[in-house]
Every structure is written in C-alpha cells, then in structure tokens.
Amino acid sequence: MAGKTLIKLDGISISFGGVHALQNVDLEILEGQTLCLAGENGGGKSTLIKIISGFYRPDHGTIEIDGKQYSHFTPKQAIDLGIQVIYQDFAIFPNLTVAENIALSAERLDGRKLVNWKNVKKRAQEALDMINVKMDLDAILADLPVASKQLVAICRSLLQHARLLIMDEPTTALTKNEINSLFKVVRDLQAKGISVVFVSHKLEEVYEIAEQLVILRNGKKVIEGPIKDFDRKKFIYHMTGREIESETFTVKNIGSEPLLEVKGIGIKDLFADISFKLYAGEVLGITGLLGSGRSELARALFNLEKIDTGEVLLEGRKLDLKNVKDAINAGIAYVPEDRLTEGLFMPQTISRNMISAVIERNLNGLGLIDTPGVRARSEDWVKELKVKTPSTELPVQALSGGNQQKVVLAKWLATKPKVLILNSPTVGIDVGAKADIYAYTRRLAEEGIGVIIISDDLPEILDNCNRAIIMKRGRLAGEFITSEMTESRLTDILAEAGGEGGAA
Amino acid sequence: MLKKAMKTNEFFVLIALIILCIIIGIANPVFFTTGNAVSLMKNSIVMGIMTFALMPGIVAGGIDVSFPAIAVCGMFTTSKIMQNIDYSGPVILPILMSIGIGTVLGLLNGLIITKFSLPAFIVTLGTSSLYYGLLVTLVGSKPVNRLCKPMEDFGKAVMISGNSGSVTTSCTWTFLFLLAVAIIVYLMLKYTMLGRGIYAIGGNRTSAERAGFNVNGILIFVYTFIGACAGLAGICHTMQARICMPTDLMGSEMLCIAAVVLGGTNIAGGKGTVIGTTLGLILITVARSSLTLVGVDSSWQQMIVGIVIVGGTALSAYKELRNSRKIAKILED
C-alpha cells in the first residue's frame, strides 16, 4: 500500500515562552499511508499539525516535500503543496450552502475574483461524487448533522488537490454508523494515493483505520511503529507514561432500598414509559444511539426538561422539582454533555467554577464570597481529582479538556449529591484523565452515591457500570448486567433498531 | 418556491410594509399619489446610501456607528472649501472630494479595528466623537449657508417630479447614487469572492482565516467602503438641502442599523440581503415620513418609529430563536 515518501520532518523543535512544545521530532509520511498520531492533550499533536500546515514556524528542523527542503511553510504554501487539515470544528461556514462550503475555497485558490455559481455547484457535485456521497447542494450547513458537515469539509479539501489530509479527532462527535462511513471514505482516499494523518486517542478506531502509529508525549516522539505491534496495554503505556489497569467495576456494598426510583416517566415527542431503579453504591449505565432519547432522559432527571407523565422518587419520597435549584437541593447533580457551553464559565477561575453551583454555601458573614475558604476547598478538589494546574486561580479555559471535565465534576461534587448523573463524561478526553475520572466515580459509588453514566461509548459502559439500560427511539429497550454482556453483542442490540433514531 | 419565500425574513417585512401602507393610505389617500412616492424617494436617498453600505459591514460580523460623523466631515469640509474658493467647475469634483474624505476616515476605522483587534463598536463609537470633534475644532461649526454654484445647481436639478393635489414634489439626481450603491453592493455580495468572503467572515471568522481568506484585508475594505459611501451620502444631503449644517445627520446611525436589521440581516453577522435591506429601508422611510400624513403629531413620531424598530427586530430575533430551539422528535407514535 505505502509508496514513496510524501513528506519528511526532520528534527522539528518549537517552544513557546520557554516551554518546549516539540523537541526534536522526526516524522515520515508515505504516499497513500494512513498514519495515526496519538498522544494526550498537551502532548504536542496540535502543534505538530500546525507546523505541517504552516501556521507555526519551527525553531529548528526541516520539512522535506517533493525533494525540496523547507525551514517552514506559509499556510498558503502548505495548501499549494496539497496539505489539508480538517479541524475538529471542520472550519465550515454555517451560514452558507453545501455547494459554497465545498467549492468556494478551491475557486478562490484558482485566483478567481468573481463567483460563477454554476461552476461552484458543478465542482461541489464532483467532489461529492469522488467520495460517493449524496447531499443537497443548496442546503444551509447549519441545518445539517455533524457527520455531513465533516463530509463537506473532506470534499472541500479534495477539491484543493489534497495529497495529505490531516484529520484532527474526526470521530469525536460521530455515532458508530457515521464513523463506519467515514472510515469507508478514508479507505477510498487511501486507494487514490492520498495520505491521511488521523489524530485520535481512541484505540479501537486506530486499529481499524491506521497502518502506522506515532505517539507523542510532552513534545517528544516516544514511539513509532506499525499498528499491529501495539496492544492496548502498550498503547496506553506510551500515551500516558504509566500503567493504567482497566478492570471491570463490581458493586461493593449496595443499598437495600432504591435510592432513585423512576416510574413511567415521559415527555411528549421525546420519550415514554421509562422506569428504572438506582441503588446507592451502584453505577448504572444508560446507553443508546444518538437520538435515542438518552440525553433527554438525563436532562429530565435533573429537571432541565419537564416531564409530562410519571414520577420520580428519591429515597422513597416523590420529587416535586420546580427548577434546577430544587434538583440540586434534593441531592441530584448533573454533569452535562457539552462542558464548554453547559458546564463551565470559561473565563472564570478554576476555584470560582468549582463553587458555582453552591455559591450560597460559600459566603462569609457579610454575604460575600468567602474567598480564602473557596480557595482552600478548591485546592483540595484539585488534589483529589488530580487536576493538572499550577494554581486554582487560573481561568478554566487555560486547562486541557480532561482537566476541564474534572473541574465540572468538582463543581457538582461540591453540591454533595446523592445521585450523580454523568452525561458522556469522557468525550474528547485523553486516556489519562479518563482513568482518573473513572477511578473517582468508582470511589463515589463505594462511598454510597448512586451514579448514572449516560454514554454511547460501549467500553465505558461495560467497564464502569454494574448494570445498564438500553434506550431506543425514546423507549426502554432492555436492561442487562454488564458482566454478562459483551461489546459485540451490545453493538448488535443497538444496531437492531435499524440505524439511527429519529433525531438529526 | 412560495412556501420557501414565506419563511424568509424579507417576507415578513414585506407584509408589515404593505399593512403599514394600507393603513396610512386609508387614513389619508394622499399617500397613494405620485407626489408622495417621489417624496419618499427623495427622503430615502441619504439614509439609503448609508444603509446599503452598512449592511455588508454587519454581515461581516462588524458594526459602524461613526458613519454619520464621517458623512458630516465629508460634506462640511467639502462645502466650506468649495465656498471659499468659489468653485465653478464640474460638480463631480466636490462629490469625489467628499467621498475621498470619507474613504480616508473609513480606512482609518478599518485599520484601527483590524491592527489592534478591537471591537468595531467601541472603535467607531470613539472615532465618531474624534472625527466630529476634529471637524468642529479645525474646520469650524458655522453652517455654510450658500453652496458653490455647481453644487447648488445639481441640488436644484429635477430628475423626476410628482403631484399630490396642487403640490408638486421633486426628486433630485442624487437618487441615482442610491441606486448605484444598492446595485454595487448587490453584485459585490453575490458575485465576487470579496463578497462571499464577507459572508464567510460573518459565518465563522476562524474558518475564513483557515480557508485562506485575507480576513483583515476584507474587513479594512468593508469599513473603507462604509466611509466612502458616508462621504457620498453627506454631500448628497448637503446638495439636496442646499445648505450645509454640521449638526445634520448626527444620530442617524440608529435608523440605518435598524433598517439593516429589520431587513433580516443578522446583527451577529453571516446573513443579509440587498432585497431585505431595501424593504427595511422603505419601511423605516415610510414610517418616518408618512406619519404626518395621517395626522400623527410630530412628538409621537419618534416613539412610533421606535416601536416599529423594536417590534420588527424583536420579531426577527424571535423567529431565529424559535428555529434554533426546534426539538427533533424522537418518540414514534
């Protein structure tokens, strides 16, 4: 499969303000090769991508492409050489049509000053044909699902004569089916001789798609080799620099009475007849495809959506919640799916974020925020959850995804919940931070909290929950003990419903 | 096709406009005379030029509140100089001069906004004061009561006139400038890479940068264009009024922004059309100039114009919000 060398990086180093972001990194990508670039957040992956795509100029080292040596590229040079990056946000224009998103950049690079709409549509269609995808050219991108946006981004780079396609964590927001079709597209590209650099920290995907694996840690290349030489343990060891044991969660001491009892709840158009029990000390999984109603159910338990029918009992008493404040006071905490928009106040400090759900419990005699107390408590949380930060007074936006998620967790633990609901708690988080979060939820369960994990990451459900329920199209579709279930069987069960749920 | 059109903002503005026209027309049939139509044309010129120029700025995710000050700088400096030298050449020179002054001031706005990455609102709020202050200090504040002859003649020349009863109203050739600006903006936004770049920046600035658009260059152009058109609008205003008051036009920025937003342009950028802006402009012009026709006391006018603006923009915003909140149905019946 692999042919000649396409691009070769030699001894690349770059530092920002005295911090070495990359140190003496070599990298060789062959034509038609699919290479996986892995590493924890802050490991140097993004920096390396930015150097290849011309956004950063390395302090040392050379880049060789087509037999010519460069000390750096400009972004335009990189594009002209056929280097294309598909960013996590796909760098699309939500307000423009599919056709324009695909073809505009290429038209512009051809030096056109005027827009020929017929030509734009023709080229967009050609690009879609190249990856065998059908899409309405006149649809506005904001109205399309994430997977389509990504395909649009891929089409756009193909039109710009991509020879090297760098995909930055392309599967984060995709469902299993969408990932499969993305992989099909990647294989097609490979067959056309286009090289792909795939940034990911999901081992399962790396195995499925990549040939070569490069792992970066703390700005250095720690190991490189054909993917078949790596097993899970080796992969994780090199990613994190430590051994992480993943063992299945087993309940230690379970309560005799249900902590939370959900009786036939439903919301019009979203879900119906949902009943389950959660015991203290349990970690209950709720899984289902995107659009199965799993997130909506979680939001309803926290009173972010009003239920129309049924009732919820906490410790045997019927819950009558008027708002989120009531839910917090009753002892329910909810860690949302999207920490950036729902979970954190990004410019605020870590300590302020940590107390933001319980400000009234952190006041001094004058009714003002008890700053020394808050600082001390948040320092405890930082230690407890292993948040990597030099100070609790830094803005949350300075942290990596995994550490941000730990801050969200601390914020909700500060409410001293009886029931902790985690909605997709490890999306976009690296292995190390994941392990910390899992270990902590287990400890919470052991301390008698009832934990609910909502996720479509099946290993996450199987390893960390003792019991799980399945949702399909807004209804309960089964319940199982995780130790009696395998990943492949669960995948089959989820797929049985005939693909995706009704939601886009 | 019709169904699609009915969902657009333009459609709502059109309906609102028709209703307003019918109400005013019933209350006072003079509204439907050629005289009134010509009067509306005339009244829309100055504000219209500025509105059409402002629209691409808002589409790009920016804003400009300094254009009335720029317009005043252009018209007053030009009028004063031309009067002093007793200019008698072709009228195009003073027009170009005012446009030139506007261009320089607009360029300055663009440079400050892009070079220092400052919010456009703050910068133009500041430069508005700065430009106007400089004008009053350096050039003076006493009105120019007599324009030079070419400007005065151009301001008297009638392009079209109409009657309402015994009164004849006329519109000057400056109307062609309004038309020209509208057409230029339309073509630019729809058929040039620059125009698509403006939409791209308004949609997602980072994406536009990554796609290789010269974002700062485009933004500098946008503010320069607003400045140039403000200069043009200013000189048109002076020629129509045949007197140059440095206090005129100041404060008209809100009406222009309102016309743009009423016409369906997203105040946060990314969306906006010339057709919509035209409707927004007509709506505001009608609301402003026709209220006297239905016997609304002038003290009420400002309030009613305010209601139209708040109501119209709130409606657009509400529609946007409802669209974004649409929940996908999961449960099957």
Coordinates of N, CA and C in Angstrom, one line a residue, chain A residues 213-290:
Chain A
L213 N 1.6 4.0 13.6 CA 1.2 4.7 14.8 C 2.4 5.5 15.3
V214 N 2.2 6.8 15.6 CA 3.2 7.6 16.2 C 2.6 8.2 17.4
I215 N 3.3 8.1 18.5 CA 2.8 8.6 19.8 C 3.7 9.7 20.3
L216 N 3.1 10.8 20.6 CA 3.8 12.0 21.2 C 3.5 12.1 22.6
R217 N 4.5 12.4 23.4 CA 4.2 12.7 24.8 C 5.1 13.8 25.2
N218 N 4.6 14.9 25.9 CA 5.4 16.0 26.3 C 6.3 16.6 25.2
G219 N 5.8 16.6 24.0 CA 6.5 17.2 23.0 C 7.6 16.3 22.3
K220 N 7.7 15.1 22.7 CA 8.6 14.2 22.1 C 8.0 13.0 21.5
K221 N 8.6 12.5 20.4 CA 8.0 11.3 19.8 C 8.5 10.2 20.7
V222 N 7.6 9.4 21.4 CA 8.1 8.4 22.3 C 8.2 7.0 21.6
I223 N 7.4 6.8 20.6 CA 7.5 5.5 19.9 C 6.8 5.6 18.5
E224 N 7.2 4.8 17.6 CA 6.6 4.8 16.3 C 6.7 3.3 15.8
G225 N 5.7 2.9 15.1 CA 5.8 1.6 14.5 C 4.5 1.2 13.9
P226 N 4.5 0.0 13.2 CA 3.2 -0.5 12.5 C 2.2 -0.8 13.6
I227 N 1.0 -0.5 13.3 CA -0.1 -0.6 14.4 C -0.2 -2.0 15.0
K228 N 0.2 -3.0 14.2 CA 0.0 -4.4 14.7 C 1.0 -4.7 15.8
D229 N 2.0 -3.9 16.0 CA 2.9 -4.1 17.1 C 2.4 -3.6 18.4
F230 N 1.3 -3.0 18.4 CA 0.8 -2.4 19.6 C -0.4 -3.1 20.2
D231 N -0.4 -3.4 21.4 CA -1.6 -3.9 22.1 C -2.1 -2.8 23.0
R232 N -3.3 -3.0 23.5 CA -3.9 -1.9 24.3 C -3.0 -1.4 25.4
K233 N -2.4 -2.4 26.1 CA -1.6 -2.0 27.2 C -0.4 -1.1 26.8
K234 N 0.3 -1.6 25.7 CA 1.4 -0.8 25.2 C 1.0 0.6 24.7
F235 N -0.1 0.6 24.1 CA -0.6 1.9 23.5 C -0.8 2.9 24.7
I236 N -1.5 2.4 25.7 CA -1.8 3.3 26.8 C -0.6 3.6 27.6
Y237 N 0.3 2.7 27.7 CA 1.5 3.0 28.5 C 2.3 4.1 27.8
H238 N 2.5 4.0 26.5 CA 3.2 5.1 25.8 C 2.5 6.4 25.7
M239 N 1.2 6.3 25.7 CA 0.4 7.6 25.7 C 0.6 8.3 27.0
T240 N 0.4 7.6 28.1 CA 0.4 8.2 29.4 C 1.7 8.2 30.2
G241 N 2.5 7.3 29.8 CA 3.8 7.1 30.5 C 3.5 6.4 31.9
R242 N 2.3 5.8 32.0 CA 2.1 5.0 33.2 C 1.2 3.8 32.9
E243 N 1.3 2.8 33.7 CA 0.4 1.7 33.5 C -1.0 2.0 34.0
I244 N -2.0 1.8 33.2 CA -3.3 2.0 33.6 C -4.1 0.7 33.5
E245 N -4.5 0.2 34.7 CA -5.3 -1.1 34.7 C -6.7 -0.7 34.4
S246 N -7.3 -1.4 33.5 CA -8.8 -1.2 33.4 C -9.4 -2.5 33.8
E247 N -10.1 -2.4 35.0 CA -10.8 -3.6 35.4 C -12.3 -3.2 35.5
T248 N -13.1 -4.2 35.4 CA -14.5 -4.0 35.4 C -15.0 -3.7 36.8
F249 N -15.9 -2.8 36.8 CA -16.4 -2.3 38.1 C -17.4 -3.4 38.7
T250 N -17.2 -3.7 40.0 CA -18.1 -4.5 40.6 C -18.6 -3.8 41.9
V251 N -19.9 -4.0 42.1 CA -20.5 -3.3 43.3 C -20.0 -3.9 44.6
K252 N -19.6 -3.0 45.5 CA -19.1 -3.4 46.8 C -20.3 -3.6 47.7
N253 N -20.8 -2.5 48.1 CA -22.0 -2.6 49.0 C -23.2 -1.8 48.5
I254 N -24.2 -2.5 48.2 CA -25.3 -1.9 47.5 C -26.4 -1.7 48.6
G255 N -27.1 -0.6 48.4 CA -28.2 -0.3 49.3 C -29.4 -1.3 49.2
S256 N -30.2 -1.4 50.2 CA -31.3 -2.4 50.1 C -32.5 -1.7 49.5
E257 N -32.7 -0.4 49.8 CA -33.8 0.3 49.2 C -33.4 1.1 48.0
P258 N -34.2 1.2 47.0 CA -33.8 2.1 45.9 C -33.5 3.5 46.3
L259 N -32.4 4.1 45.8 CA -32.1 5.5 46.1 C -33.0 6.4 45.2
L260 N -33.0 6.0 43.9 CA -33.8 6.8 43.0 C -34.7 5.8 42.3
E261 N -36.0 6.1 42.2 CA -36.9 5.3 41.5 C -37.7 6.0 40.5
V262 N -37.5 5.6 39.2 CA -38.2 6.3 38.1 C -39.3 5.5 37.7
K263 N -40.5 6.1 37.7 CA -41.8 5.3 37.4 C -42.5 5.9 36.2
G264 N -42.3 5.2 35.1 CA -43.1 5.5 33.9 C -43.0 7.0 33.5
I265 N -41.9 7.6 33.5 CA -41.9 9.0 33.1 C -41.8 9.1 31.6
G266 N -42.3 10.3 31.1 CA -42.3 10.5 29.7 C -42.4 12.0 29.4
I267 N -41.9 12.4 28.2 CA -42.1 13.7 27.7 C -42.6 13.6 26.3
K268 N -43.6 14.4 26.0 CA -44.2 14.3 24.6 C -43.1 14.4 23.6
D269 N -43.2 13.6 22.6 CA -42.3 13.6 21.4 C -40.9 13.1 21.7
L270 N -40.5 13.0 23.0 CA -39.1 12.7 23.3 C -38.9 11.2 23.8
F271 N -39.6 10.9 24.9 CA -39.5 9.5 25.4 C -40.8 9.2 26.2
A272 N -41.0 7.9 26.5 CA -42.2 7.5 27.2 C -41.9 6.2 28.0
D273 N -42.7 6.0 29.0 CA -42.7 4.8 29.8 C -41.3 4.4 30.3
I274 N -40.5 5.3 30.8 CA -39.2 5.0 31.3 C -39.3 4.7 32.8
S275 N -38.9 3.5 33.2 CA -38.9 3.1 34.6 C -37.6 2.4 34.9
F276 N -37.0 2.8 36.0 CA -35.8 2.0 36.5 C -35.5 2.4 37.9
K277 N -34.7 1.6 38.5 CA -34.3 1.9 39.9 C -32.8 2.0 40.0
L278 N -32.4 2.9 40.9 CA -30.9 3.1 41.1 C -30.7 2.9 42.6
Y279 N -29.8 2.0 43.0 CA -29.5 1.8 44.4 C -28.2 2.5 44.7
A280 N -28.1 2.9 46.0 CA -26.9 3.6 46.5 C -25.7 2.6 46.3
G281 N -24.6 3.1 45.8 CA -23.5 2.3 45.6 C -23.4 1.7 44.2
E282 N -24.4 2.0 43.4 CA -24.4 1.4 42.1 C -23.9 2.4 41.1
V283 N -23.4 1.9 40.0 CA -23.1 2.8 38.8 C -24.0 2.2 37.7
L284 N -25.0 2.9 37.3 CA -26.0 2.5 36.3 C -25.7 3.2 35.0
G285 N -25.6 2.4 34.0 CA -25.4 2.9 32.6 C -26.7 3.1 31.9
I286 N -26.7 4.2 31.1 CA -27.9 4.4 30.2 C -27.2 4.5 28.8
T287 N -27.5 3.6 27.9 CA -26.9 3.7 26.6 C -27.9 3.7 25.5
G288 N -27.5 4.0 24.3 CA -28.4 4.1 23.2 C -27.7 5.0 22.2
L289 N -28.2 4.9 21.0 CA -27.6 5.7 19.9 C -27.9 7.2 20.1
L290 N -27.2 8.0 19.4 CA -27.5 9.4 19.3 C -29.0 9.5 18.8

